[in-house]
Amino acid sequence: MKHGLQKYSWLIVPLVFLLYSAPGALDFVFHFPDEKYYTDAVLQMMDKGDYLTPYKADGTPRFLKPIVTYWVLIGSYSVFGVSPFSSRILFWIAGALLAAITYRMTRTLVNNKPVAMGAAFITAASPLVLMGASRSIPDILLVLFLTVSAWGFLRIMIQDRPAGTDYWLAYLGAALAFQTKGLPAVAFAGISLLYMMLNPWKRKSLKQLIHPGAIVLAILVAASWFVLMYLNHGTAYLSSFFADQVGYRVSSRAAQVIGNTALGTINLAAFLVPWIVIAFSKPKTLKSYFRESDADIKAILGFTAIWVVTVIAMSGAVFKFYDRYLLPVIPVVAMALALIITRTETRFEKFFIRLFLWLNIVITAMNALYWLFILPGALLLAGTATGIISLIIIYKAGKRFSSPIPVISASILLLWFNLHILLYTLLMPNPGEQLVQAIAAENQTENTPILVYGNIRTASNIRIHSGNELNVISMDTVYTIPKEGDHILVFSHKEEQRLNLEGYRIEKGSEEWKRLPPEKFPAFMREGVMKIKESGTTYFIAIPERQ
């Protein structure tokens, strides 16, 4: 029985990830701007009964990204209905699957459970993974499929006689990544193949990289949707797709490329703290470890380095750098860092254990004080209690691990949890939820046009919170008003001055920081809290007086 439990002990990593990431992932505590493009498109696809063509909110085709992310959302909405929860749940689960796949990849490559557990924990605790799993956009799916592909390529490289499944993992993983975000998958697959043919430790011939069945099926999977779109929409689709993938995105200005490359390097290093500090704390020991390692380990570390260079180069080549572009390399880098930290002598482990212990204690204390003196609530109480119990468990269980990675990773995940429990209390209910409640109070029919002015994210937010039951029209920056008929206008102070609201009854629709009560804070904090509250965005609804 004990042996059986130990065999499946690795499942603790994805389970801990799911627990500690849930408050930030399963509701719109933060509604990432790009999510609207995918949720709006899927609602249009489902309304039209067209499950191949993504659409914009106005009903025109959106040809910028491949289909997988849309299908994931369609599946979730079909099963769970339309809501913030269903918008996020499958991406949240994808984050947990990524941690599990990182474990299995590392375990099969280095045959060392502590290293594999370390790699899974580092992946699960990565802020980039936590953010990616909290957004209904392609990034977490892209890294999931690319990691499957990397697993296959690495197995092909280090095995003298690779199994057929290794080829399927490599090529089908790359194909699904291509159907998720397009050309980045081609870049990673191409650089992997070149490295396998050119590296000095475990070189493979072109013949050894070919598996006809896997390659043919991968090509069919990668090309199928694109062919269907071309048949349905002609060259307009391909022109739009390649313009987004290359034309509008790739910069030709040297200064911008250099600046973005520097940003990519700095950001990747920052997101790898504390692991990069620990792993490189003894350079001489690290150099000795690499020199004495066998060919398999050298080849794996070289593969990781090539992927890092690739992602930094790709991030540097764009017009605008985003930190999420670095996400694809996190699992393979986590494997390399776990190898180094677990197998070499390092420093600073105790410092980071104490640092995250005290950070968790501070945030947990803040949560407890906020519950006691400012705003009691069941969720904050449950979250605070979970934080306290988790702290005790983590630092008692930590003594059983030979590596510091599980304790530090669990502490980072707990810190993420504690922060989001507090932020959930401060920021919720979401403006979309408040606006839906305010609109419902006006007793309009579901066909009443809801005209939303300003950022199209607000219209998307209302659609999701209403379960797509309201007739929401995004007016964007078109400030015209219907001359007759039942309707409701939604706007913020910024748009109010551009609208002729004579003859309308105006009501407050939503308030950012709604649950922040300045009067309950100590006197010396009230002015600062009031300024925070006043700085938040307030939305209004306007109803024609004749109604």
Coordinates of C-alpha atoms in Angstrom, one line a residue:
M1 CA 0.0 0.0 0.0
K2 CA 2.8 2.4 1.0
H3 CA 4.7 1.6 -2.2
G4 CA 1.5 2.2 -4.3
L5 CA 1.1 5.7 -2.6
Q6 CA 4.7 6.5 -3.3
K7 CA 4.3 5.5 -7.0
Y8 CA 1.6 8.1 -7.5
S9 CA 3.0 10.7 -5.1
W10 CA 3.9 12.9 -8.1
L11 CA 0.2 13.7 -8.5
I12 CA 0.5 16.1 -5.6
V13 CA 2.1 18.6 -7.9
P14 CA -0.8 19.1 -10.3
L15 CA -3.3 18.9 -7.4
V16 CA -1.4 21.6 -5.4
F17 CA -1.3 23.7 -8.6
L18 CA -5.1 23.4 -9.0
L19 CA -5.7 24.3 -5.4
Y20 CA -3.5 27.3 -5.1
S21 CA -4.2 28.8 -8.6
A22 CA -8.0 28.4 -8.4
P23 CA -8.9 31.9 -6.8
G24 CA -7.1 33.7 -9.6
A25 CA -8.0 31.3 -12.5
L26 CA -11.7 30.5 -12.1
D27 CA -13.2 34.0 -12.1
F28 CA -12.4 37.3 -13.7
V29 CA -10.4 38.8 -10.8
F30 CA -8.2 40.0 -13.7
H31 CA -9.8 40.0 -17.1
F32 CA -6.9 39.8 -19.6
P33 CA -7.5 42.1 -22.6
D34 CA -6.9 39.4 -25.3
E35 CA -9.5 37.0 -23.8
K36 CA -12.3 39.0 -25.4
Y37 CA -11.1 38.0 -28.9
Y38 CA -11.6 34.3 -28.1
T39 CA -14.7 34.4 -26.0
D40 CA -16.5 36.8 -28.3
A41 CA -15.5 34.7 -31.4
V42 CA -16.7 31.5 -29.8
L43 CA -20.1 33.0 -28.8
Q44 CA -20.5 34.1 -32.5
M45 CA -19.5 30.6 -33.7
M46 CA -22.0 28.9 -31.5
D47 CA -24.8 31.3 -32.4
K48 CA -24.1 30.8 -36.1
G49 CA -23.6 27.1 -35.8
D50 CA -20.2 27.5 -37.7
Y51 CA -17.5 25.7 -35.7
L52 CA -14.7 26.3 -38.3
T53 CA -14.6 30.0 -38.7
P54 CA -13.8 32.3 -35.8
Y55 CA -15.6 35.7 -35.8
K56 CA -15.2 39.1 -34.3
A57 CA -18.0 40.4 -32.0
D58 CA -19.5 42.3 -35.0
G59 CA -19.9 39.1 -36.9
T60 CA -17.0 39.5 -39.4
P61 CA -14.5 36.6 -39.7
R62 CA -11.4 36.7 -37.5
F63 CA -8.5 35.0 -39.3
L64 CA -5.6 35.8 -37.0
K65 CA -5.1 32.6 -35.0
P66 CA -5.6 28.9 -35.7
I67 CA -8.6 27.0 -34.3
V68 CA -7.6 24.9 -31.2
T69 CA -8.2 27.7 -28.6
Y70 CA -11.7 28.3 -30.0
W71 CA -12.6 24.6 -30.0
V72 CA -11.4 24.4 -26.4
L73 CA -13.8 27.2 -25.4
I74 CA -16.6 25.7 -27.5
G75 CA -16.2 22.4 -25.6
S76 CA -16.2 24.2 -22.3
Y77 CA -19.3 26.4 -23.1
S78 CA -21.2 23.4 -24.4
V79 CA -20.6 21.4 -21.2
F80 CA -20.7 24.1 -18.5
G81 CA -22.6 26.9 -20.2
V82 CA -21.3 30.5 -20.7
S83 CA -19.7 32.0 -17.6
P84 CA -16.3 33.2 -16.3
F85 CA -15.8 29.7 -14.7
S86 CA -16.4 27.9 -18.0
S87 CA -14.2 30.5 -19.9
R88 CA -11.2 29.5 -17.7
I89 CA -11.6 25.9 -16.5
L90 CA -10.0 24.0 -19.3
F91 CA -7.0 26.4 -19.4
W92 CA -6.7 26.0 -15.7
I93 CA -6.7 22.2 -16.1
A94 CA -4.1 22.6 -18.9
G95 CA -1.8 24.3 -16.4
A96 CA -2.1 21.2 -14.1
L97 CA -1.5 18.9 -17.1
L98 CA 1.6 20.8 -18.0
A99 CA 3.1 20.2 -14.5
A100 CA 2.2 16.5 -14.9
I101 CA 3.7 16.2 -18.4
T102 CA 6.9 17.9 -17.2
Y103 CA 7.2 15.3 -14.5
R104 CA 6.7 12.4 -16.9
M105 CA 9.1 13.9 -19.4
T106 CA 11.8 14.4 -16.9
R107 CA 11.3 11.0 -15.3
T108 CA 11.6 9.2 -18.6
L109 CA 14.6 11.2 -19.7
V110 CA 16.8 11.1 -16.5
N111 CA 15.2 8.3 -14.6
N112 CA 15.4 10.2 -11.3
K113 CA 12.2 10.9 -9.3
P114 CA 13.5 13.8 -7.2
V115 CA 14.7 15.5 -10.3
A116 CA 11.3 14.9 -12.0
M117 CA 9.4 16.1 -9.0
G118 CA 11.6 19.2 -8.9
A119 CA 11.0 20.0 -12.6
A120 CA 7.2 19.6 -12.1
F121 CA 7.2 21.8 -9.0
I122 CA 9.3 24.5 -10.7
T123 CA 6.9 24.5 -13.7
A124 CA 3.8 24.6 -11.5
A125 CA 5.2 27.5 -9.4
S126 CA 6.3 29.6 -12.5
P127 CA 4.4 32.9 -12.5
L128 CA 4.2 32.6 -16.3
V129 CA 2.4 29.3 -16.0
L130 CA 0.1 30.6 -13.3
M131 CA -0.8 33.6 -15.4
G132 CA -1.2 31.5 -18.5
A133 CA -3.6 29.1 -16.8
S134 CA -5.7 32.1 -15.7
R135 CA -6.4 33.3 -19.2
S136 CA -8.6 31.9 -22.0
I137 CA -6.0 32.6 -24.7
P138 CA -3.7 30.2 -26.6
D139 CA -0.5 30.5 -24.5
I140 CA -1.0 27.7 -22.0
L141 CA -2.2 25.4 -24.7
L142 CA 0.8 26.3 -26.9
V143 CA 3.3 25.4 -24.1
L144 CA 1.4 22.2 -23.3
F145 CA 1.7 20.9 -26.9
L146 CA 5.3 22.2 -27.3
T147 CA 6.3 20.4 -24.2
V148 CA 4.8 17.2 -25.5
S149 CA 6.8 17.8 -28.7
A150 CA 10.0 18.5 -26.8
W151 CA 9.5 15.3 -24.8
G152 CA 9.3 13.3 -28.0
F153 CA 12.3 15.0 -29.6
L154 CA 14.5 14.5 -26.5
R155 CA 13.5 10.8 -26.3
I156 CA 14.4 10.4 -30.0
M157 CA 17.7 12.1 -29.4
I158 CA 18.9 10.2 -26.3
Q159 CA 17.6 6.7 -27.1
D160 CA 19.7 4.5 -29.4
R161 CA 16.5 2.9 -30.6
P162 CA 13.6 5.3 -30.0
A163 CA 10.1 3.9 -29.6
G164 CA 7.4 4.7 -32.1
T165 CA 5.5 6.7 -29.5
D166 CA 8.5 9.1 -29.2
Y167 CA 8.0 10.1 -32.8
W168 CA 4.2 10.5 -32.3
L169 CA 4.9 12.8 -29.3
A170 CA 7.4 14.9 -31.2
Y171 CA 5.5 15.4 -34.4
L172 CA 1.9 15.4 -33.3
G173 CA 2.8 17.7 -30.4
A174 CA 4.3 20.2 -32.9
A175 CA 1.2 19.8 -35.2
L176 CA -1.2 20.6 -32.3
A177 CA 1.0 23.6 -31.3
F178 CA 0.8 24.8 -34.9
Q179 CA -3.0 24.5 -34.8
T180 CA -2.9 26.5 -31.6
K181 CA -0.7 29.5 -32.4
G182 CA 0.8 29.0 -35.9
L183 CA 4.4 29.7 -36.9
P184 CA 6.1 29.6 -33.4
A185 CA 5.5 25.9 -33.4
V186 CA 7.3 25.6 -36.7
A187 CA 10.3 27.5 -35.3
F188 CA 10.6 25.3 -32.2
A189 CA 10.2 22.0 -34.2
G190 CA 12.7 23.2 -36.8
I191 CA 15.3 24.2 -34.3
S192 CA 14.9 20.9 -32.4
L193 CA 15.5 18.9 -35.6
L194 CA 18.6 21.0 -36.5
Y195 CA 20.0 20.6 -33.0
M196 CA 19.5 16.8 -33.0
M197 CA 21.4 16.6 -36.3
L198 CA 24.3 19.0 -35.3
N199 CA 24.8 18.6 -31.5
P200 CA 28.2 17.0 -30.6
W201 CA 26.9 14.7 -27.8
K202 CA 23.9 12.7 -29.2
R203 CA 23.9 13.4 -32.9
K204 CA 21.2 11.9 -35.1
S205 CA 21.1 11.5 -38.9
L206 CA 18.2 12.7 -40.9
K207 CA 17.2 9.1 -41.5
Q208 CA 16.9 8.5 -37.7
L209 CA 14.5 11.4 -37.4
I210 CA 12.0 10.2 -39.9
H211 CA 8.9 8.2 -39.0
P212 CA 6.6 8.3 -42.1
G213 CA 3.4 7.6 -40.2
A214 CA 3.9 10.2 -37.5
I215 CA 5.1 12.8 -40.0
V216 CA 2.2 12.3 -42.4
L217 CA -0.4 12.4 -39.7
A218 CA 1.2 15.5 -38.2
I219 CA 1.1 17.2 -41.6
L220 CA -2.6 16.3 -41.9
V221 CA -3.4 17.6 -38.5
A222 CA -1.4 20.8 -38.9
A223 CA -2.8 21.5 -42.4
S224 CA -6.4 20.3 -42.2
W225 CA -8.1 23.4 -40.8
F226 CA -6.0 25.7 -42.9
V227 CA -7.0 23.9 -46.1
L228 CA -10.7 24.0 -45.1
M229 CA -10.4 27.7 -44.4
Y230 CA -8.8 28.3 -47.7
L231 CA -11.5 26.4 -49.5
N232 CA -14.2 28.4 -47.6
H233 CA -12.6 31.9 -47.6
G234 CA -9.9 31.9 -50.3
T235 CA -6.7 33.9 -50.1
A236 CA -8.2 36.5 -47.8
Y237 CA -7.8 34.1 -45.0
L238 CA -4.2 33.3 -45.7
S239 CA -3.3 37.0 -46.2
S240 CA -4.8 37.9 -42.9
F241 CA -3.2 35.0 -41.0
F242 CA 0.3 35.6 -42.3
A243 CA 0.0 39.3 -41.8
D244 CA -0.7 38.7 -38.1
Q245 CA 2.0 36.0 -37.8
V246 CA 4.7 38.0 -39.6
G247 CA 3.7 41.2 -41.3
Y248 CA 2.2 43.1 -38.4
R249 CA 4.3 41.5 -35.7
V250 CA 8.0 41.2 -36.9
S251 CA 10.1 44.4 -36.5
S252 CA 12.8 45.4 -39.0
R253 CA 14.2 48.2 -36.8
A254 CA 17.6 47.1 -35.3
A255 CA 17.2 49.3 -32.2
Q256 CA 13.8 47.8 -31.4
V257 CA 15.1 44.2 -31.9
I258 CA 18.0 44.8 -29.6
G259 CA 15.8 46.4 -27.0
N260 CA 13.3 43.6 -27.1
T261 CA 16.0 41.0 -27.0
A262 CA 17.4 42.6 -23.8
L263 CA 13.8 42.7 -22.4
G264 CA 13.3 39.1 -23.2
T265 CA 16.6 38.1 -21.5
I266 CA 16.0 40.2 -18.4
N267 CA 12.3 39.0 -18.1
L268 CA 13.2 35.4 -18.4
A269 CA 15.9 35.6 -15.8
A270 CA 13.5 37.5 -13.5
F271 CA 10.7 34.9 -13.9
L272 CA 13.2 32.1 -13.1
V273 CA 14.1 33.6 -9.7
P274 CA 14.8 32.0 -7.2
W275 CA 15.9 28.9 -9.2
I276 CA 18.4 30.7 -11.4
V277 CA 20.1 32.2 -8.3
I278 CA 20.3 28.8 -6.6
A279 CA 21.4 26.9 -9.7
F280 CA 24.2 29.4 -10.6
S281 CA 25.3 30.1 -7.0
K282 CA 28.4 28.0 -7.4
P283 CA 29.7 28.5 -11.0
K284 CA 32.8 26.3 -10.6
T285 CA 30.7 23.4 -9.2
L286 CA 28.2 23.9 -12.1
K287 CA 31.0 23.9 -14.6
S288 CA 32.4 20.7 -13.1
Y289 CA 29.0 19.0 -13.2
F290 CA 28.6 19.8 -16.9
R291 CA 32.1 18.6 -17.7
E292 CA 31.6 15.3 -15.8
S293 CA 28.0 14.6 -17.0
D294 CA 27.3 11.9 -19.5
A295 CA 26.4 12.6 -23.1
D296 CA 22.6 12.3 -22.4
I297 CA 22.7 15.1 -19.8
K298 CA 24.9 17.3 -21.9
A299 CA 22.6 16.8 -24.9
I300 CA 19.5 17.7 -22.7
L301 CA 21.1 20.8 -21.3
G302 CA 22.2 21.9 -24.8
F303 CA 18.7 21.4 -26.1
T304 CA 17.4 23.6 -23.3
A305 CA 19.9 26.3 -24.1
I306 CA 18.9 26.2 -27.8
W307 CA 15.2 26.6 -26.9
V308 CA 16.1 29.5 -24.6
V309 CA 18.0 31.3 -27.4
T310 CA 15.2 30.6 -29.8
V311 CA 12.5 32.1 -27.5
I312 CA 14.6 35.2 -26.7
A313 CA 15.3 35.7 -30.4
M314 CA 11.6 35.4 -31.4
S315 CA 10.6 37.7 -28.5
G316 CA 13.2 40.2 -29.7
A317 CA 12.0 40.2 -33.3
V318 CA 8.5 41.5 -32.6
F319 CA 7.2 45.1 -32.6
K320 CA 6.0 44.8 -29.0
F321 CA 7.5 42.5 -26.4
Y322 CA 5.1 40.6 -24.0
D323 CA 6.4 38.4 -21.2
R324 CA 4.0 35.6 -22.1
Y325 CA 6.1 35.0 -25.2
L326 CA 8.7 33.4 -23.0
L327 CA 6.3 30.7 -21.6
P328 CA 7.1 27.9 -24.1
V329 CA 10.6 27.3 -22.6
I330 CA 9.5 27.1 -18.9
P331 CA 9.1 23.3 -18.7
V332 CA 12.4 22.4 -20.4
V333 CA 14.2 25.1 -18.4
A334 CA 12.6 23.7 -15.2
M335 CA 14.0 20.3 -16.1
A336 CA 17.5 21.7 -16.5
L337 CA 17.3 23.7 -13.3
A338 CA 16.0 20.7 -11.3
L339 CA 18.9 18.6 -12.6
I340 CA 21.4 21.2 -11.5
I341 CA 19.8 22.0 -8.1
T342 CA 19.2 18.3 -7.2
R343 CA 22.6 17.0 -8.4
T344 CA 25.0 19.7 -7.4
E345 CA 26.0 21.6 -4.3
T346 CA 24.2 25.0 -4.3
R347 CA 23.6 27.9 -2.0
F348 CA 20.8 30.3 -0.9
E349 CA 18.2 27.5 -0.4
K350 CA 17.6 28.4 3.2
F351 CA 17.5 32.1 2.5
F352 CA 14.6 31.6 -0.1
I353 CA 12.8 29.2 2.2
R354 CA 12.8 31.8 5.0
L355 CA 12.0 34.6 2.5
F356 CA 8.8 32.9 1.2
L357 CA 7.9 31.8 4.7
W358 CA 7.8 35.3 5.9
L359 CA 6.1 36.7 2.9
N360 CA 3.3 34.1 3.4
I361 CA 3.1 35.0 7.1
V362 CA 2.7 38.7 6.2
I363 CA 0.1 38.2 3.6
T364 CA -1.8 35.6 5.7
A365 CA -1.8 38.1 8.6
M366 CA -3.1 40.9 6.3
N367 CA -5.9 38.6 5.2
A368 CA -6.8 37.7 8.8
L369 CA -6.7 41.4 9.9
Y370 CA -8.9 42.4 6.9
W371 CA -11.4 39.7 7.8
L372 CA -11.4 40.6 11.5
F373 CA -11.6 44.4 11.3
I374 CA -12.7 45.5 7.9
L375 CA -14.7 43.1 5.8
P376 CA -15.7 39.7 7.2
G377 CA -16.6 37.1 4.5
A378 CA -16.8 33.4 4.2
L379 CA -14.3 33.2 1.2
L380 CA -11.7 35.3 3.0
L381 CA -12.1 33.3 6.2
A382 CA -11.8 30.0 4.3
G383 CA -8.8 31.3 2.3
T384 CA -7.0 32.5 5.4
A385 CA -7.6 29.2 7.2
T386 CA -6.3 27.4 4.2
G387 CA -3.3 29.6 4.1
I388 CA -2.5 28.9 7.8
I389 CA -3.0 25.2 7.5
S390 CA -0.9 25.1 4.3
L391 CA 2.0 26.9 5.9
I392 CA 2.1 24.4 8.7
I393 CA 1.9 21.4 6.3
I394 CA 4.5 22.8 3.9
Y395 CA 7.2 23.5 6.4
K396 CA 6.6 20.3 8.3
A397 CA 6.6 18.2 5.2
G398 CA 9.6 20.1 3.8
K399 CA 11.9 18.3 6.3
R400 CA 11.2 15.0 4.4
F401 CA 12.4 16.2 1.1
S402 CA 16.1 15.9 0.1
S403 CA 15.7 18.8 -2.3
P404 CA 14.6 22.3 -1.4
I405 CA 12.6 22.6 -4.6
P406 CA 9.2 21.3 -3.3
V407 CA 9.2 23.5 -0.2
I408 CA 10.2 26.7 -2.1
S409 CA 7.7 25.9 -5.0
A410 CA 4.9 25.1 -2.6
S411 CA 5.6 28.4 -0.8
I412 CA 5.5 30.4 -4.1
L413 CA 2.2 28.7 -5.0
L414 CA 0.8 29.5 -1.5
L415 CA 1.9 33.1 -1.8
W416 CA 0.1 33.3 -5.2
F417 CA -3.0 31.8 -3.4
N418 CA -2.9 34.1 -0.4
L419 CA -2.5 37.2 -2.6
H420 CA -5.4 36.3 -4.9
I421 CA -7.7 35.5 -1.9
L422 CA -7.0 39.1 -0.7
L423 CA -7.4 40.5 -4.3
Y424 CA -10.6 38.6 -4.8
T425 CA -12.1 40.2 -1.7
L426 CA -11.0 43.7 -2.8
L427 CA -11.8 43.5 -6.5
M428 CA -14.9 41.4 -6.8
P429 CA -17.6 41.5 -7.9
N430 CA -16.3 42.1 -11.4
P431 CA -17.6 45.1 -13.3
G432 CA -19.3 42.8 -15.8
E433 CA -21.2 41.0 -13.0
Q434 CA -22.3 44.4 -11.5
L435 CA -23.4 45.7 -14.9
V436 CA -25.5 42.6 -15.6
Q437 CA -27.2 43.0 -12.2
A438 CA -27.9 46.7 -12.9
I439 CA -29.3 45.9 -16.3
A440 CA -31.5 43.1 -14.9
A441 CA -32.9 45.5 -12.4
E442 CA -34.4 47.5 -15.3
N443 CA -36.6 44.6 -16.2
Q444 CA -35.7 44.7 -19.9
T445 CA -36.4 41.8 -22.3
E446 CA -33.4 39.7 -23.5
N447 CA -33.8 41.3 -27.0
T448 CA -33.3 44.9 -25.6
P449 CA -30.1 46.3 -27.2
I450 CA -27.4 46.9 -24.7
L451 CA -25.0 49.4 -26.4
V452 CA -21.6 49.4 -24.8
Y453 CA -19.2 52.4 -25.5
G454 CA -15.5 52.4 -25.1
N455 CA -13.2 49.4 -24.6
I456 CA -14.7 46.3 -26.3
R457 CA -13.6 44.3 -23.3
T458 CA -16.5 45.7 -21.3
A459 CA -19.0 44.4 -23.8
S460 CA -17.3 41.0 -23.8
N461 CA -17.4 41.0 -20.0
I462 CA -21.1 41.6 -20.0
R463 CA -21.7 38.8 -22.5
I464 CA -19.9 36.3 -20.4
H465 CA -21.5 37.3 -17.0
S466 CA -24.9 37.3 -18.6
G467 CA -24.4 33.8 -20.0
N468 CA -24.7 35.3 -23.4
E469 CA -28.4 36.0 -22.7
L470 CA -28.3 39.8 -23.3
N471 CA -28.3 41.5 -26.7
V472 CA -24.9 43.2 -26.2
I473 CA -23.7 45.5 -29.0
S474 CA -20.1 46.9 -28.8
M475 CA -20.1 50.4 -30.1
D476 CA -16.4 50.9 -29.5
T477 CA -15.6 54.5 -30.4
V478 CA -18.8 55.1 -32.4
Y479 CA -20.7 57.5 -30.2
T480 CA -24.1 57.4 -31.9
I481 CA -27.3 56.8 -30.0
P482 CA -30.6 55.1 -31.2
K483 CA -33.3 57.7 -31.9
E484 CA -36.1 55.4 -30.7
G485 CA -37.0 52.0 -29.3
D486 CA -36.0 50.3 -26.0
H487 CA -32.3 50.2 -25.4
I488 CA -29.7 50.7 -22.6
L489 CA -26.4 52.5 -22.9
V490 CA -23.3 51.5 -21.0
F491 CA -20.4 53.9 -20.6
S492 CA -17.8 55.3 -18.2
H493 CA -16.9 58.9 -17.4
K494 CA -14.5 58.9 -20.3
E495 CA -17.3 58.2 -22.8
E496 CA -20.0 60.3 -21.1
Q497 CA -18.8 63.6 -22.5
R498 CA -19.1 62.2 -26.0
L499 CA -22.7 61.1 -25.7
N500 CA -25.8 63.3 -25.8
L501 CA -27.6 61.9 -22.8
E502 CA -30.5 64.4 -22.7
G503 CA -33.7 62.6 -22.0
Y504 CA -31.9 59.7 -20.3
R505 CA -32.1 58.5 -16.7
I506 CA -28.5 57.7 -15.6
E507 CA -27.8 55.0 -12.9
K508 CA -24.5 53.7 -11.6
G509 CA -23.8 50.4 -13.2
S510 CA -20.6 49.2 -11.6
E511 CA -17.9 50.5 -9.3
E512 CA -14.3 49.3 -9.1
W513 CA -13.2 48.7 -5.5
K514 CA -16.9 48.5 -4.6
R515 CA -16.2 46.4 -1.5
L516 CA -13.4 48.7 -0.2
P517 CA -14.8 50.6 2.8
P518 CA -12.5 53.5 3.7
E519 CA -14.4 54.3 6.9
K520 CA -13.4 51.0 8.4
F521 CA -9.6 51.6 8.0
P522 CA -7.5 53.3 10.6
A523 CA -7.6 57.1 10.4
F524 CA -4.1 57.4 9.0
M525 CA -5.0 55.1 6.1
R526 CA -8.4 56.5 5.1
E527 CA -7.2 59.2 2.8
G528 CA -5.0 56.8 0.8
V529 CA -7.8 54.2 0.6
M530 CA -10.2 56.9 -0.5
K531 CA -7.8 57.9 -3.3
I532 CA -7.5 54.3 -4.4
K533 CA -11.3 53.9 -4.4
E534 CA -11.8 57.2 -6.4
S535 CA -9.2 56.2 -9.0
G536 CA -11.2 53.1 -10.0
T537 CA -13.3 53.0 -13.1
T538 CA -17.1 53.5 -12.7
Y539 CA -19.5 52.5 -15.3
F540 CA -23.0 53.9 -15.8
I541 CA -26.1 52.7 -17.5
A542 CA -28.5 55.1 -19.2
I543 CA -32.2 54.4 -19.9
P544 CA -34.4 56.5 -22.1
E545 CA -36.9 58.4 -19.9
R546 CA -39.8 57.4 -22.0
Q547 CA -39.3 53.8 -20.7

